[in-house]
Tab-separated table of C-alpha atoms in Angstrom:
chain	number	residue	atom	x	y	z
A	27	UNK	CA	124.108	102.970	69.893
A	28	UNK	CA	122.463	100.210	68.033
A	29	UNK	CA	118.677	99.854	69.544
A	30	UNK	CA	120.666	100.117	72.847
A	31	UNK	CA	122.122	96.517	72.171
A	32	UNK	CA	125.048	97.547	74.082
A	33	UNK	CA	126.412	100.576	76.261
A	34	UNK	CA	130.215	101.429	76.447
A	35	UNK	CA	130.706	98.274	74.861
A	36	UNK	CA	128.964	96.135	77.257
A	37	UNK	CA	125.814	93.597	75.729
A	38	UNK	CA	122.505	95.405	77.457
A	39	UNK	CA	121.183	91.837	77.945
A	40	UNK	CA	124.630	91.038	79.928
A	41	UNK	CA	123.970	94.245	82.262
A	42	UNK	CA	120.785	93.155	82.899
A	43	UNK	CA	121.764	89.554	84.114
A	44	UNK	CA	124.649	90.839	86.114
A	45	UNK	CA	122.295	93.511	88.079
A	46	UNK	CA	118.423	93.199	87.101
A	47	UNK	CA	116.436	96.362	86.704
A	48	UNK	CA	115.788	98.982	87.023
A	49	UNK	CA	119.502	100.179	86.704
A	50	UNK	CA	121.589	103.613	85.909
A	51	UNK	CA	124.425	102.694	83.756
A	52	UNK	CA	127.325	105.193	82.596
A	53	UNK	CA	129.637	105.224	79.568
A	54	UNK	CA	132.628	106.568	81.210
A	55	UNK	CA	134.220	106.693	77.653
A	56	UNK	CA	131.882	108.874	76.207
A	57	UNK	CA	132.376	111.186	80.200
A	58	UNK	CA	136.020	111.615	79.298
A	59	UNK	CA	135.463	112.294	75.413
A	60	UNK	CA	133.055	115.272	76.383
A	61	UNK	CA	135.158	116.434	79.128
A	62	UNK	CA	138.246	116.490	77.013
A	63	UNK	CA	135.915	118.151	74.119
A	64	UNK	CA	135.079	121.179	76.602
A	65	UNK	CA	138.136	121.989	77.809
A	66	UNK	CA	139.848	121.354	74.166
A	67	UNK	CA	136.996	123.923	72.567
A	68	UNK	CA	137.463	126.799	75.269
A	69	UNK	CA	141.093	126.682	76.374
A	70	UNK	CA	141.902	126.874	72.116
A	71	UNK	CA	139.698	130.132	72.365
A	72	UNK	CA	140.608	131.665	75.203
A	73	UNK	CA	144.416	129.733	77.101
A	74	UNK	CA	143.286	130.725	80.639
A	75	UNK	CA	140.212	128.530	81.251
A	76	UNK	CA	139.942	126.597	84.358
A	77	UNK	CA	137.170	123.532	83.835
A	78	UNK	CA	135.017	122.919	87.160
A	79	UNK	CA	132.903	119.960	86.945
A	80	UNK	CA	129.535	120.376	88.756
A	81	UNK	CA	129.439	117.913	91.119
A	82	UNK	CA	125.182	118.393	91.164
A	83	UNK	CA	124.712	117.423	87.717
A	84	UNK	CA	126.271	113.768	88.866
A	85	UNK	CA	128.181	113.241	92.148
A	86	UNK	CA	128.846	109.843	91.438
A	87	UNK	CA	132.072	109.016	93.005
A	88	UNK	CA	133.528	107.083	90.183
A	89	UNK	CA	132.594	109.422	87.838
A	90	UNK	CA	133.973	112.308	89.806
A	91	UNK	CA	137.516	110.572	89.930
A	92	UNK	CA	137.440	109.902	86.301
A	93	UNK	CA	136.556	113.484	85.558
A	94	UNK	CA	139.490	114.720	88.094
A	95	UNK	CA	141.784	112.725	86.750
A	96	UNK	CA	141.765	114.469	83.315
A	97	UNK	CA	142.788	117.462	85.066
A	98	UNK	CA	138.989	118.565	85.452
A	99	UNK	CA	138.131	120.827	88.283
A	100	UNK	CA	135.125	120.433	90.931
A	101	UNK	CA	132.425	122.783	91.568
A	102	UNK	CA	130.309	121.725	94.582
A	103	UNK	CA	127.304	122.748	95.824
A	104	UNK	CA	126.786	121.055	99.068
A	105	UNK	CA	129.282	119.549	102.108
A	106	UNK	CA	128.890	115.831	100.655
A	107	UNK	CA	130.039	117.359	97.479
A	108	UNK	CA	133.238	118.435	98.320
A	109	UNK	CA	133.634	115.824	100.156
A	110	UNK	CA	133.612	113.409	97.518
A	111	UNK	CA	135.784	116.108	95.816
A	112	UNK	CA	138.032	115.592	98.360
A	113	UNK	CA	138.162	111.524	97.692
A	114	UNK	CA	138.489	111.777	94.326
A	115	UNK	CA	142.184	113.627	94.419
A	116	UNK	CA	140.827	116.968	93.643
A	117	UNK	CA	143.267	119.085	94.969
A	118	UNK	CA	141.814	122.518	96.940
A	119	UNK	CA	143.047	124.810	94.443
A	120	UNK	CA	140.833	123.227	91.796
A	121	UNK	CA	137.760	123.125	94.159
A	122	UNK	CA	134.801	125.586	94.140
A	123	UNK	CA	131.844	126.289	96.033
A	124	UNK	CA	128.669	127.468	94.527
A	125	UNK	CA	125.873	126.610	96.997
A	126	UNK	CA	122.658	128.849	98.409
A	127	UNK	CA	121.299	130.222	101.384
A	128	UNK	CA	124.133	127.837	103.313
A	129	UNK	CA	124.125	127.509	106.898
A	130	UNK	CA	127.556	127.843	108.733
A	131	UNK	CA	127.823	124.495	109.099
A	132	UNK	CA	127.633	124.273	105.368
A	133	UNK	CA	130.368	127.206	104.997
A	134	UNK	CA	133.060	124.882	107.036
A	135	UNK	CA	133.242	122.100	104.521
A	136	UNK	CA	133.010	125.422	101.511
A	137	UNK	CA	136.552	126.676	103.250
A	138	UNK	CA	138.018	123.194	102.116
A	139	UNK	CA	137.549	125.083	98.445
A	140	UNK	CA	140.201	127.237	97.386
A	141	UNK	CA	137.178	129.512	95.772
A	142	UNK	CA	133.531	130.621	97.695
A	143	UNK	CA	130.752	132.132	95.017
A	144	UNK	CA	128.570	133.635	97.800
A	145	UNK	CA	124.982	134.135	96.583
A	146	UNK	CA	123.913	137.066	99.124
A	147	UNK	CA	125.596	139.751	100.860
A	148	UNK	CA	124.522	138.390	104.203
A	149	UNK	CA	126.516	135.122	103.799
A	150	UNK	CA	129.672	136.861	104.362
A	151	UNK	CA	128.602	136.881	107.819
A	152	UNK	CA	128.731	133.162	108.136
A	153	UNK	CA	132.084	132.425	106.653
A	154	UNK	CA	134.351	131.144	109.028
A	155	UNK	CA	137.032	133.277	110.506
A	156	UNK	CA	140.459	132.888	108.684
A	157	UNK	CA	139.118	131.644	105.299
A	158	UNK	CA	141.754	132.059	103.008
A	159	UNK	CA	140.509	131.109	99.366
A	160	UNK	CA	139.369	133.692	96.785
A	161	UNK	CA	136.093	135.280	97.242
A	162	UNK	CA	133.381	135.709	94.570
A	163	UNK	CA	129.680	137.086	94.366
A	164	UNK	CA	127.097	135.431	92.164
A	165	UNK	CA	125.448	137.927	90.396
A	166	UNK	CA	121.875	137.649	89.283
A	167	UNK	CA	121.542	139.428	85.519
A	168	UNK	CA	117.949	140.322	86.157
A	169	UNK	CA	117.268	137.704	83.109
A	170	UNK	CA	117.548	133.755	82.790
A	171	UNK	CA	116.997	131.102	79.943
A	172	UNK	CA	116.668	127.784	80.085
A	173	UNK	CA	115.268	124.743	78.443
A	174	UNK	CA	112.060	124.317	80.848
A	175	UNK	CA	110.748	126.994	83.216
A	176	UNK	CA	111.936	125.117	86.590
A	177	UNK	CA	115.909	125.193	85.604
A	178	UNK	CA	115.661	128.847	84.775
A	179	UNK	CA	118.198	130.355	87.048
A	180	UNK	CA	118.298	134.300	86.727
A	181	UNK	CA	115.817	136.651	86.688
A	182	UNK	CA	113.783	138.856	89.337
A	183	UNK	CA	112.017	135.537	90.025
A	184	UNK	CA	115.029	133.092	90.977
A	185	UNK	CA	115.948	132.455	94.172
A	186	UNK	CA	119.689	132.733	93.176
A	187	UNK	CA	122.481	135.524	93.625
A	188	UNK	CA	121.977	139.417	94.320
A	189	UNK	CA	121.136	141.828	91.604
A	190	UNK	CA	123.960	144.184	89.368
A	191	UNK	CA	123.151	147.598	91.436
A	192	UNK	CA	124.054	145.344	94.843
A	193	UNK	CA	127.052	143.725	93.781
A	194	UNK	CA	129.160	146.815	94.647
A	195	UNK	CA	128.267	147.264	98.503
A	196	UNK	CA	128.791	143.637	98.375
A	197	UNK	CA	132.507	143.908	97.155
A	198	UNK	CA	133.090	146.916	99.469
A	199	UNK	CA	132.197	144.829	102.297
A	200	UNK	CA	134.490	141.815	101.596
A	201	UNK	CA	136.695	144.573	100.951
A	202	UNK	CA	136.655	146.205	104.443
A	203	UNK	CA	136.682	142.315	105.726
A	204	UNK	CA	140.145	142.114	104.567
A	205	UNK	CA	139.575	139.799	101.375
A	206	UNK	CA	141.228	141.028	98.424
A	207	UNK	CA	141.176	138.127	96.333
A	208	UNK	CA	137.975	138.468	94.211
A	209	UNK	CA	136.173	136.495	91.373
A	210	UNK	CA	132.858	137.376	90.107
A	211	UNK	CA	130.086	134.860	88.936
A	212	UNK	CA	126.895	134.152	87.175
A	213	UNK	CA	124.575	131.257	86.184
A	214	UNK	CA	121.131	132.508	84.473
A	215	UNK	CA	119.634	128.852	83.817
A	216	UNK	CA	120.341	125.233	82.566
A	217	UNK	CA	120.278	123.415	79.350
A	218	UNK	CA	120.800	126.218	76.498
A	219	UNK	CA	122.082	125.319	72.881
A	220	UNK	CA	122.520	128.535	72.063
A	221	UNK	CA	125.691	130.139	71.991
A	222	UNK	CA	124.740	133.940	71.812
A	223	UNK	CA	123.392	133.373	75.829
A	224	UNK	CA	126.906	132.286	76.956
A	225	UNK	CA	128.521	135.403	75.042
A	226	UNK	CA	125.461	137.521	76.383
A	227	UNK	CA	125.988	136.314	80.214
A	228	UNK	CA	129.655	137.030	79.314
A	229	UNK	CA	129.425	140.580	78.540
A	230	UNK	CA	126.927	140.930	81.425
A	231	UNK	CA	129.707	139.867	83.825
A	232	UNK	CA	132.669	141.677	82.464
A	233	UNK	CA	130.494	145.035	82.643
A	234	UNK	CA	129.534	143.954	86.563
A	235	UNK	CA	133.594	143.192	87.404
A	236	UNK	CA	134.018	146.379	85.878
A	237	UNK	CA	130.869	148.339	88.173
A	238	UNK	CA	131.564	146.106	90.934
A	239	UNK	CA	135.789	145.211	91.712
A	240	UNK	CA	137.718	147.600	89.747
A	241	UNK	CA	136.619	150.546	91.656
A	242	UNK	CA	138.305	148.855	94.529
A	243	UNK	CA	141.344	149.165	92.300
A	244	UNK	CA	141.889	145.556	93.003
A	245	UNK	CA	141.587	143.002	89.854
A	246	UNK	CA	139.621	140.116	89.606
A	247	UNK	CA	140.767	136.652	89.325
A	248	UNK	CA	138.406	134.908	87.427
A	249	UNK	CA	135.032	135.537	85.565
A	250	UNK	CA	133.254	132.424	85.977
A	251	UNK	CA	130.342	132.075	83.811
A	252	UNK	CA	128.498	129.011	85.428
A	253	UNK	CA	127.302	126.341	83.118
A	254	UNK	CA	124.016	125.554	81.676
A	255	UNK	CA	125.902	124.397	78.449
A	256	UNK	CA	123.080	121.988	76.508
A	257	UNK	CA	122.466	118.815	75.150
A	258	UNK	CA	119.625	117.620	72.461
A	259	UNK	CA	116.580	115.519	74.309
A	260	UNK	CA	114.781	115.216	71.032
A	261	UNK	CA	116.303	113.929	67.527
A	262	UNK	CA	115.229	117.543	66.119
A	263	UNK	CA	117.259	119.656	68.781
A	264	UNK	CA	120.607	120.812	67.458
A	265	UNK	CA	123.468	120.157	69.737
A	266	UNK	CA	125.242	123.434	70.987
A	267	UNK	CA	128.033	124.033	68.745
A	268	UNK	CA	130.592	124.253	71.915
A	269	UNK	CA	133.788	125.931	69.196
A	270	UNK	CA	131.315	128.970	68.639
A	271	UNK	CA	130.249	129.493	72.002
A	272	UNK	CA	133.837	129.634	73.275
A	273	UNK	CA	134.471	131.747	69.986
A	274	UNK	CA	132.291	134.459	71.213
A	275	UNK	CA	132.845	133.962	74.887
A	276	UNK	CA	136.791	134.798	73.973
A	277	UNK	CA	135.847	137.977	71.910
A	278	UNK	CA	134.047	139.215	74.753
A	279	UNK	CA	136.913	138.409	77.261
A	280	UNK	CA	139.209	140.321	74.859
A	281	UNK	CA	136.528	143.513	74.457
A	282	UNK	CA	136.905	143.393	78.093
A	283	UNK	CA	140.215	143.172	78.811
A	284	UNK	CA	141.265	146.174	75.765
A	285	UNK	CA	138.980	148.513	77.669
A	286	UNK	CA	140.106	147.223	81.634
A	287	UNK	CA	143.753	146.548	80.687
A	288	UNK	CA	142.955	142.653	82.191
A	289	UNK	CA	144.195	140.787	79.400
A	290	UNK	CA	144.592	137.425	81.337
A	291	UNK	CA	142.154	137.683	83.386
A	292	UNK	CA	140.886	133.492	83.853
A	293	UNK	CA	137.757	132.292	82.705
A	294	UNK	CA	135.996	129.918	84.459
A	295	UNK	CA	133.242	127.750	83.679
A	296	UNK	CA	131.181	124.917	85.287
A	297	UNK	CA	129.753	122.252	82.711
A	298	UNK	CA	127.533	119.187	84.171
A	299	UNK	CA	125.457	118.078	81.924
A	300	UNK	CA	127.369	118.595	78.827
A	301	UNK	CA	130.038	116.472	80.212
A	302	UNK	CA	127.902	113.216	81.921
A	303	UNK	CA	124.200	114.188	80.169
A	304	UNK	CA	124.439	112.019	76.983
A	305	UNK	CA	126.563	109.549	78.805
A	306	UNK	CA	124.067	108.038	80.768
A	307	UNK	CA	121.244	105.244	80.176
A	308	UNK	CA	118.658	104.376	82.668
A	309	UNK	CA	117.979	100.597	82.289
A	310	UNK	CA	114.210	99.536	82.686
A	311	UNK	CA	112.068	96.494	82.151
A	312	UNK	CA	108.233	96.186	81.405
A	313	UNK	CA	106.187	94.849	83.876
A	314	UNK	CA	102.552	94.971	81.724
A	315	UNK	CA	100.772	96.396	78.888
A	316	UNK	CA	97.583	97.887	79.343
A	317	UNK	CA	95.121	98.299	75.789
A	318	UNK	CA	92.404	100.309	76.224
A	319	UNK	CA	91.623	104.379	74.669
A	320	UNK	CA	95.538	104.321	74.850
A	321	UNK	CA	98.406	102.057	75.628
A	322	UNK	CA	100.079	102.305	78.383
A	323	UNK	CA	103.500	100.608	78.897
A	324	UNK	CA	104.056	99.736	82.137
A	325	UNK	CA	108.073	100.061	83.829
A	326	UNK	CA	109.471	98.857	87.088
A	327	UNK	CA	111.252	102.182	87.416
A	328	UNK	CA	108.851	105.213	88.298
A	329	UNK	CA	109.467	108.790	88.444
A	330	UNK	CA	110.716	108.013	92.103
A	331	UNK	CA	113.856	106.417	89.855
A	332	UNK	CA	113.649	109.557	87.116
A	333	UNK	CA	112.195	112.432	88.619
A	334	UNK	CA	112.656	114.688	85.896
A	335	UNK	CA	109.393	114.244	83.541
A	336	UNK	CA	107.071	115.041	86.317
A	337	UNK	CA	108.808	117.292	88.245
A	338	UNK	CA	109.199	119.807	84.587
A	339	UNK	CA	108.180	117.736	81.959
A	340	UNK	CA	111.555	116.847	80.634
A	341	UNK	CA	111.428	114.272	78.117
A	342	UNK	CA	113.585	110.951	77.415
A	343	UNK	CA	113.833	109.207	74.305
A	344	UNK	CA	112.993	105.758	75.093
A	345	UNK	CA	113.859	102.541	72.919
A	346	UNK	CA	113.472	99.164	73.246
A	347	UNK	CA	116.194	96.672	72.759
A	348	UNK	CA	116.090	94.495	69.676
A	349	UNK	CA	113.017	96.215	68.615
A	350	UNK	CA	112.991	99.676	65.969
A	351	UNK	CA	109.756	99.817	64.689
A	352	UNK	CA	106.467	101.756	66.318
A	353	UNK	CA	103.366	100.227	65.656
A	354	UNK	CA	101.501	103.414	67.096
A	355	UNK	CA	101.570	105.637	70.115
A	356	UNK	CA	101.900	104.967	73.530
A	357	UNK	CA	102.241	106.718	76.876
A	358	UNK	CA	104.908	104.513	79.350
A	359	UNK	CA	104.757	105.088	82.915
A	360	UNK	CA	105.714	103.430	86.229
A	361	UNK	CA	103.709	101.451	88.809
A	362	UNK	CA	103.233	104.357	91.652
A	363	UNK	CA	99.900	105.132	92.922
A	364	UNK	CA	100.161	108.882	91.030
A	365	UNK	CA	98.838	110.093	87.713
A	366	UNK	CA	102.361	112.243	87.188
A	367	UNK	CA	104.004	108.355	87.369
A	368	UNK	CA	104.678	108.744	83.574
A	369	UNK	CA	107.489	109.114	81.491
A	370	UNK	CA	106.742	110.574	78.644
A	371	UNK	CA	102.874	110.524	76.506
A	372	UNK	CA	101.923	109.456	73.395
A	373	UNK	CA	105.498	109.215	71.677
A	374	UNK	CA	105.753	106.221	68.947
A	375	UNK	CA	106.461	102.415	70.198
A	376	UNK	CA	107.273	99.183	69.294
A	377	UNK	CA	104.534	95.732	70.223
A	378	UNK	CA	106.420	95.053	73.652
A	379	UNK	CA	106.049	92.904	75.930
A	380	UNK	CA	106.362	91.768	80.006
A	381	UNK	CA	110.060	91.531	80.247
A	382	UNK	CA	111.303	93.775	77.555
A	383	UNK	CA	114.094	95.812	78.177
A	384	UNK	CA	113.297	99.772	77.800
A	385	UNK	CA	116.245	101.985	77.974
A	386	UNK	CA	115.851	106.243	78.221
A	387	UNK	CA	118.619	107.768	77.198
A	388	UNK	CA	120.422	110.670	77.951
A	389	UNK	CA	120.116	110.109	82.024
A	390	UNK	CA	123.640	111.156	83.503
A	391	UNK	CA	122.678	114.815	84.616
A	392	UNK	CA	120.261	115.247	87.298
A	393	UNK	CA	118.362	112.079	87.113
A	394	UNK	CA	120.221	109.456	89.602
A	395	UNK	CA	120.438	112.302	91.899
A	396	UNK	CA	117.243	113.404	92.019
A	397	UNK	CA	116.114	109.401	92.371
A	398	UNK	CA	114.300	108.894	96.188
């Protein structure tokens, strides 16, 4: 992207004129390039992967469809969720439910999946009577990584899944409930480049299907090893080099399957923000410049538009369109009455001006839905 002159093709300044600012704006190219790029890496590793897109990352409708329509599965996390799953084609089989603590309310829209990740024991007693979909337990490895404390997912402090010495007794009961289609899943945190955690998690789970189902002397289904898969925030971050990671996840698949005799078993995975993360711009304009001990760049979004920076201090790259060159630091921050209104501090900038156009980039995971 040339100083953000244009997006997907389209002239920044036209965008701008056609629906003032602040503004989220989405290459859906660059959506269907990384989708296609996922499934591509892992299915050449390992045949039997099944892609789920995770709705959370980005539920925008449009974007959903366009993900479903290259043959991309959903995994939803709330009742809206499958419901725009639902409008966007995705047929039940491909739909997935990986929510928390639901109520039973929120298990009669997770039926309309063809697969339930429960993340307790106790939540078996709120599925509705008849459901006929596989059944899976999210198991909690009793360690987590991710790129900021707050999107660490695993661990004996997250509030997600049971722990490995529970997940039999929790089998055994959906057992003696009559299921007998089982999956098994994890998810230790978001936003890792590295591909040793993903064939880490992986042998985690294989050794937990093996503690946990077999016993039963029923097989599993799937092993579904969440998401979390990364993207760079910073020039200096590596990307995560997806052809390794599914490398490693396949050897693991095959250890697993020599010692179980489950050689085609499915894999299943649940990528968000590798698919929409990089695709996504969030459109700004400045509204004042204030020169004093520091300069402060004022925006006319706030972190009520992108939460993320106060709420874990993620950072955004930020440019300025038609302008490349910093002139010295500068912190750039909205126009709410709170001193965690800001962006990002002290990060190089061009002389700008009221009306300049500011663009953040990588905004399509977990930054329009997290806007209030």
């Amino acid at each position: 992207m040339e100083i953000n002159a244009t997006i997907g093709g389209c002239a920044v300044s036209d965008l701008v004129q056609a629906f003032g600012t602040p503004f989220y704006c989405y290459d859906a190219g660059k959506v269907r390039e990384n989708a296609r790029r996922i499934r591509e890496s892992f299915q050449k590793a390992w045949p039997d992967t099944a892609v789920f897109y995770a709705i959370k990352a980005n539920p925008h409708p449009r974007l959903v469809s366009l993900i479903t329509a290259d043959g991309i599965g959903a995994d939803c996390a709330a009742p809206l969720e499958v419901l725009i799953a639902e409008r966007a084609a995705n047929p039940r089989e491909r739909r997935m439910y990986t929510g928390n603590y639901e109520s039973r309310d929120d298990f009669v829209a997770a039926a309309r999946c063809g697969a339930i990740n429960l993340d307790d024991i106790g939540a078996l007693e709120r599925l509705p009577v008849g459901y006929d979909g596989i059944l899976s337990f999210r198991i909690n490895p009793g360690t987590g990584r991710g790129s900021h404390p707050g999107i660490v997912t695993g661990g004996p402090d997250a509030k997600f899944g049971i722990p490995l010495e529970a997940a039999p007794d929790a089998y055994r009961r959906a057992y003696e409930r009559g299921f007998r289609r089982f999956g098994i899943h994890l998810m230790a945190g978001s936003n890792n480049r590295e591909a040793a955690f993903f064939a880490a998690m992986t042998r985690f789970l294989c050794d937990a299907a093996a503690t946990a189902i077999l016993p039963l002397e029923v097989k599993p289904l799937y092993l579904d090893i969440g998401g979390g898969f990364g993207i760079p925030y910073r020039d200096e971050e590596a990307p995560l080099d997806l052809a390794k990671t599914a490398f490693l996840v396949a050897q693991e698949m095959r250890a697993f399957g020599a010692r179980s005799g489950l050689e085609k078993l499915t894999l299943r995975i649940e990528p968000g923000r590798a698919i929409v993360g990089d695709a996504g711009y969030l459109v700004t304009r400045v509204t004042a410049v204030k020169e004093g001990t520091r300069r402060f760049v004022g925006l006319d979004a706030g972190m009520n538009t992108l939460l993320r920076p106060a709420l874990y201090g993620a950072f955004h790259r930020a440019e300025v369109v038609g302008k490349e060159h910093p002139i010295g630091p500068a912190a750039l921050c909205g126009r709410l009455c709170e001193n965690t209104d800001i962006f990002v501090n002290d990060i190089p900038f061009p002389a700008v001006a009221e009306g300049d156009i500011v663009v953040f980039r990588d905004c399509g995971a977990y930054c329009a839905t997290k806007a209030f």
